[in-house]
mmCIF file of C-alpha atoms and ligand atoms in Angstrom:
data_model
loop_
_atom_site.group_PDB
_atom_site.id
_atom_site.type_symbol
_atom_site.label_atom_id
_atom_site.label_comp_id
_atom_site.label_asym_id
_atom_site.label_seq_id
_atom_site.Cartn_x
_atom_site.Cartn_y
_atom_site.Cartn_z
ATOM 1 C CA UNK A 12 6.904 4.490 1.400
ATOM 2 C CA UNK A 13 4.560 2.149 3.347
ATOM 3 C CA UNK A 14 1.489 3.963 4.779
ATOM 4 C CA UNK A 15 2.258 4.790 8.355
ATOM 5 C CA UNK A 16 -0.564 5.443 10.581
ATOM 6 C CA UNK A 17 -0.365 7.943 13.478
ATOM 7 C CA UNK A 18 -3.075 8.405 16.425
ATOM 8 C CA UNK A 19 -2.750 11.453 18.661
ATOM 9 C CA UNK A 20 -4.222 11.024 22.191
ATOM 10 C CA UNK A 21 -6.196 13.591 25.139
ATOM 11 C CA UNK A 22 -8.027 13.290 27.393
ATOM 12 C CA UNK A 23 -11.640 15.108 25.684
ATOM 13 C CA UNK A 24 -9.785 14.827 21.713
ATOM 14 C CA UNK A 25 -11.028 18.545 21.740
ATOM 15 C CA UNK A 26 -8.104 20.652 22.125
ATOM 16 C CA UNK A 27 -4.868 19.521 22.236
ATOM 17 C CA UNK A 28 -4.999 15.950 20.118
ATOM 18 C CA UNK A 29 -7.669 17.968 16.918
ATOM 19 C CA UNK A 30 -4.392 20.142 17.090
ATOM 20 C CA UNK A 31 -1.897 17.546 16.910
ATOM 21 C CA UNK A 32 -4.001 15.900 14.592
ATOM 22 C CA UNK A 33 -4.711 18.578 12.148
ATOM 23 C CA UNK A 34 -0.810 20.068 12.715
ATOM 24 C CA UNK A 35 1.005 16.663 11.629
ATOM 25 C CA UNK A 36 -1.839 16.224 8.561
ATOM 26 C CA UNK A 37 -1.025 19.603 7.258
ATOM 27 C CA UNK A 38 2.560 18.298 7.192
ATOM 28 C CA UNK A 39 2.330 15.117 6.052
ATOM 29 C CA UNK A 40 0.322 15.799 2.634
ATOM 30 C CA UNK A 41 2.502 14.948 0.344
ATOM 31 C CA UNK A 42 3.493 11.467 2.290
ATOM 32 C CA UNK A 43 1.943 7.759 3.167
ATOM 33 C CA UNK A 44 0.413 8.989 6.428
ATOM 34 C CA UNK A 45 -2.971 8.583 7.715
ATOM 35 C CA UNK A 46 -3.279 10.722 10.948
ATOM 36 C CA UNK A 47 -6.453 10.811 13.497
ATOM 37 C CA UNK A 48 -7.239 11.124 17.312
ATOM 38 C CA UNK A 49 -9.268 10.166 20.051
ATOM 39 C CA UNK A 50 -9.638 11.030 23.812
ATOM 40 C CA UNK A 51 -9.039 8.579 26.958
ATOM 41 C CA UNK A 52 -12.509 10.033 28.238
ATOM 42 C CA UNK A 53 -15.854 9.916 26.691
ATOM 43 C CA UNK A 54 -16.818 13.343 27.765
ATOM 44 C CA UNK A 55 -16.900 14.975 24.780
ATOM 45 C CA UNK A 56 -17.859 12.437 21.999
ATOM 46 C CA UNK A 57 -19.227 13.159 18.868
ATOM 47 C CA UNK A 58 -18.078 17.188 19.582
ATOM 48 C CA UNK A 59 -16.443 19.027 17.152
ATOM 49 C CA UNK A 60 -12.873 20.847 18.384
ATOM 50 C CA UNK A 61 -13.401 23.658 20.858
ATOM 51 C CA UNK A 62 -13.507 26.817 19.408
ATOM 52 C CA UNK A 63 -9.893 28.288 20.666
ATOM 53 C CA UNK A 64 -8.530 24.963 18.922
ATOM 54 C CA UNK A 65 -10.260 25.714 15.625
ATOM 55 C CA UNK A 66 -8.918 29.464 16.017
ATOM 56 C CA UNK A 67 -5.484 29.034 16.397
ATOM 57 C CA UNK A 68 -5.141 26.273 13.445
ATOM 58 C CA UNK A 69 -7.272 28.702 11.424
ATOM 59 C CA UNK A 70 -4.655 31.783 12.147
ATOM 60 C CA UNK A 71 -2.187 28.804 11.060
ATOM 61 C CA UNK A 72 -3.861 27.877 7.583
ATOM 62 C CA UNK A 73 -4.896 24.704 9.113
ATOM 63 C CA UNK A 74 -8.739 23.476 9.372
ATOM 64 C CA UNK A 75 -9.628 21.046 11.958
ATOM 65 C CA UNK A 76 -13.465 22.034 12.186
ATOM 66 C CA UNK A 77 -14.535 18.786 10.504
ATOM 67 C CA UNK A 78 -13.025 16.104 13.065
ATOM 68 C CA UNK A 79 -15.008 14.609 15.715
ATOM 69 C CA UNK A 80 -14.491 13.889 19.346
ATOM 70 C CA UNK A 81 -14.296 9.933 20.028
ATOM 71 C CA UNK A 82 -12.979 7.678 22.964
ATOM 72 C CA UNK A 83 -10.173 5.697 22.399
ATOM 73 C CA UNK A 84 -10.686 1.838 22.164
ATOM 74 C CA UNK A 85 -8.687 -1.410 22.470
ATOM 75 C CA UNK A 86 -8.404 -1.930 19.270
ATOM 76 C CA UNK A 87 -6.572 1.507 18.279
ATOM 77 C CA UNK A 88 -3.636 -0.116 19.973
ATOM 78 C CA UNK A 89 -3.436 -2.955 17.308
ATOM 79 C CA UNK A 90 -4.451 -0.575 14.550
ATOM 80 C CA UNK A 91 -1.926 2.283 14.745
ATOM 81 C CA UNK A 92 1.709 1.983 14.293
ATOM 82 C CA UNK A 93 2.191 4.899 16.371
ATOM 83 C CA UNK A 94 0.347 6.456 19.232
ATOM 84 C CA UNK A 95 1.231 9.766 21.019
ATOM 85 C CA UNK A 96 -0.213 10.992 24.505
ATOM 86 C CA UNK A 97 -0.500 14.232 25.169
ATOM 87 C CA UNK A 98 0.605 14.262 29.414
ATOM 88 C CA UNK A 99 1.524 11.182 31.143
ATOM 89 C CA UNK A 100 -1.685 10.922 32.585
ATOM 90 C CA UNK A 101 -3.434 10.128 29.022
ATOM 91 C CA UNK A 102 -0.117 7.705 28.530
ATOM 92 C CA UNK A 103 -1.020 5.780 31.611
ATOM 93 C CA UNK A 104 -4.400 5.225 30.132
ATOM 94 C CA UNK A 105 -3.598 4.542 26.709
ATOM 95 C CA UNK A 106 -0.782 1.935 28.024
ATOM 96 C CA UNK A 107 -3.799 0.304 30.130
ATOM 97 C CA UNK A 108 -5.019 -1.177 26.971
ATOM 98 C CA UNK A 109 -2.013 -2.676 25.841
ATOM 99 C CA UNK A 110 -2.583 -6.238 25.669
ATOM 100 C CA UNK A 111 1.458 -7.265 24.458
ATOM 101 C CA UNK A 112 4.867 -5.344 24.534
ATOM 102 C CA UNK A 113 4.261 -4.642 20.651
ATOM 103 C CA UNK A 114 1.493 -2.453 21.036
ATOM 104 C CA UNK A 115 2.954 -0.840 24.544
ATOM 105 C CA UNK A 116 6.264 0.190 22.669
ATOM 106 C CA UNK A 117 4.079 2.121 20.088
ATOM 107 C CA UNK A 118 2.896 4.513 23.206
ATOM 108 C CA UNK A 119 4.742 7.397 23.108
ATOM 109 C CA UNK A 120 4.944 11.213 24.674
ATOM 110 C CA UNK A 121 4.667 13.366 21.982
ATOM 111 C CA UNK A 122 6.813 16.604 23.361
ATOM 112 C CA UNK A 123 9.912 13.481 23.774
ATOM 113 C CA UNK A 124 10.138 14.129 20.352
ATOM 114 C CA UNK A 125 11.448 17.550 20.628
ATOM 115 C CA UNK A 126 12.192 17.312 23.616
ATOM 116 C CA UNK A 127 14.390 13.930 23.885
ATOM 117 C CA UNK A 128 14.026 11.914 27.907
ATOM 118 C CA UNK A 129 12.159 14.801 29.532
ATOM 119 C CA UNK A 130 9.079 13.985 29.606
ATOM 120 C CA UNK A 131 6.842 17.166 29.399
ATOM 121 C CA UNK A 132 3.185 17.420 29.261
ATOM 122 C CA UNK A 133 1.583 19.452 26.565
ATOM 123 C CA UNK A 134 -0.739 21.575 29.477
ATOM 124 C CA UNK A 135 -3.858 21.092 29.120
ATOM 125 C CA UNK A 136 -5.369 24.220 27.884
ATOM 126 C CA UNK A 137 -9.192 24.177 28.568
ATOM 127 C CA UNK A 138 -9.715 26.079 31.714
ATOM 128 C CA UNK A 139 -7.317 28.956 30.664
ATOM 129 C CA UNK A 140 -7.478 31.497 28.071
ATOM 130 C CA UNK A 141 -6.452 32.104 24.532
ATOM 131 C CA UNK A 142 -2.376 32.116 25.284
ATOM 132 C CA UNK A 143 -2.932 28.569 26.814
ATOM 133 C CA UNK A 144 -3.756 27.345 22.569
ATOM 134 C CA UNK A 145 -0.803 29.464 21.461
ATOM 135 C CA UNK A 146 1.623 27.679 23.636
ATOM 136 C CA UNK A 147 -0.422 24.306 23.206
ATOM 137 C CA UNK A 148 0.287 24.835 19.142
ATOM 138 C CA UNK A 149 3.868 26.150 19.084
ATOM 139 C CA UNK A 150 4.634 22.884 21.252
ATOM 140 C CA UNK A 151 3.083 20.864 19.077
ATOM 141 C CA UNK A 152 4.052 22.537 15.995
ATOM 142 C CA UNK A 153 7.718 21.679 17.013
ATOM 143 C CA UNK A 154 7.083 17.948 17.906
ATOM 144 C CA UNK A 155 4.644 17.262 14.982
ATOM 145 C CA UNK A 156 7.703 19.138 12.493
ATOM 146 C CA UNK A 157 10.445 16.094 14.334
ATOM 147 C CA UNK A 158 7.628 13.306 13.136
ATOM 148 C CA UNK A 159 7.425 14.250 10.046
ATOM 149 C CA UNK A 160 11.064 13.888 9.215
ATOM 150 C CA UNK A 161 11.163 10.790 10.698
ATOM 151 C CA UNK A 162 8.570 9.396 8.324
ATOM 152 C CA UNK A 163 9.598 10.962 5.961
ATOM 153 C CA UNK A 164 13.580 9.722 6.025
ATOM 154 C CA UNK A 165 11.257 5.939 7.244
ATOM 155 C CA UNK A 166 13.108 6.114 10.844
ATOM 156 C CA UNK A 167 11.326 4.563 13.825
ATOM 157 C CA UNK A 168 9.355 7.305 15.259
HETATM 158 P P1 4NP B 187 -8.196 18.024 25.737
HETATM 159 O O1 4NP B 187 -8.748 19.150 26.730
HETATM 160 O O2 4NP B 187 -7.927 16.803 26.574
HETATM 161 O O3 4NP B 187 -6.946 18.649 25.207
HETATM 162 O O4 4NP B 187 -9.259 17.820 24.693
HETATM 163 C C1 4NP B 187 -9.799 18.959 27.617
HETATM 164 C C2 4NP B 187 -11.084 19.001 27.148
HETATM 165 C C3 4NP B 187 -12.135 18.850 28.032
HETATM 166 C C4 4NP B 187 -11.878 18.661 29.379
HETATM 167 C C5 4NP B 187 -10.587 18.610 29.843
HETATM 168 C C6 4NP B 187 -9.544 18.758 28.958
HETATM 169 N N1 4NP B 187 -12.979 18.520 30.290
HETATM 170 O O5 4NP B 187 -12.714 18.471 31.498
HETATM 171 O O6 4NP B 187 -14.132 18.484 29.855
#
């Protein structure tokens, strides 16, 4: 299998996108996928994931304390074969550095993978509580498990 690279995308790349992140990794081991993230805002670069994020992967068998907050740049979209926003908000942002219709069909919303044409947000959990990350990584959980199997069986993601 070709390597496939895969770039998951919040707004501060400390809660949801470490999660997405560290979720499709765990998956992915034993395939030809290199899997990071970055934020649309520079708020919290050079952070580690927030501390509910780490939790909940940790209760999962996952560990995401080692990744790093940064911003996403221009050049991400000509780097990564596939890029997933969390809310439409960070895919508005993302698509604003799109400088061709190459790179803009790469742009996706990650819950339209389980969740085909609706366009749902993953909610942004960092002004709520603990249940906020449960939801945030049973969401993702189920759209990270749909890309996987399309890498893996090499379908367009
Ligand atoms: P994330 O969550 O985009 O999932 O990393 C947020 C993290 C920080 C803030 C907002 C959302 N903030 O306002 O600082």
């Amino acid at each position: 299998m070709k390597q496939k690279t895969i770039l998951m995308v919040c707004l501060g790349n400390i809660c949801r996108s470490p999660l997405a992140e560290g979720i499709l990794a765990s998956k992915c081991e034993d395939l030809n996928v290199v899997v990071d993230s970055a934020g649309t805002s520079a708020h919290h670069v050079g952070e580690g994931p927030d501390h509910r994020s780490v939790h909940i992967a940790t209760i999962n068998g996952i560990d995401i304390g080692d990744q790093r907050a940064r911003k996403l740049m221009k050049s991400d979209l000509e780097d990564f074969d596939y890029i997933f926003a969390m809310d439409s908000a960070n895919y508005n942002n993302i698509l604003k550095l799109a400088t061709n219709d190459e790179d803009r069909k790469k742009v996706k919303l990650i819950l339209n993978e389980s969740n085909p044409g609706q366009n749902k947000a993953v909610p942004d959990p960092y002004y709520g509580g603990d249940q906020g990350f449960e939801n945030v990584f049973t969401l993702l959980e189920e759209a990270c498990e749909v890309i996987k199997n399309k890498l893996k069986n090499e379908f367009d993601v």
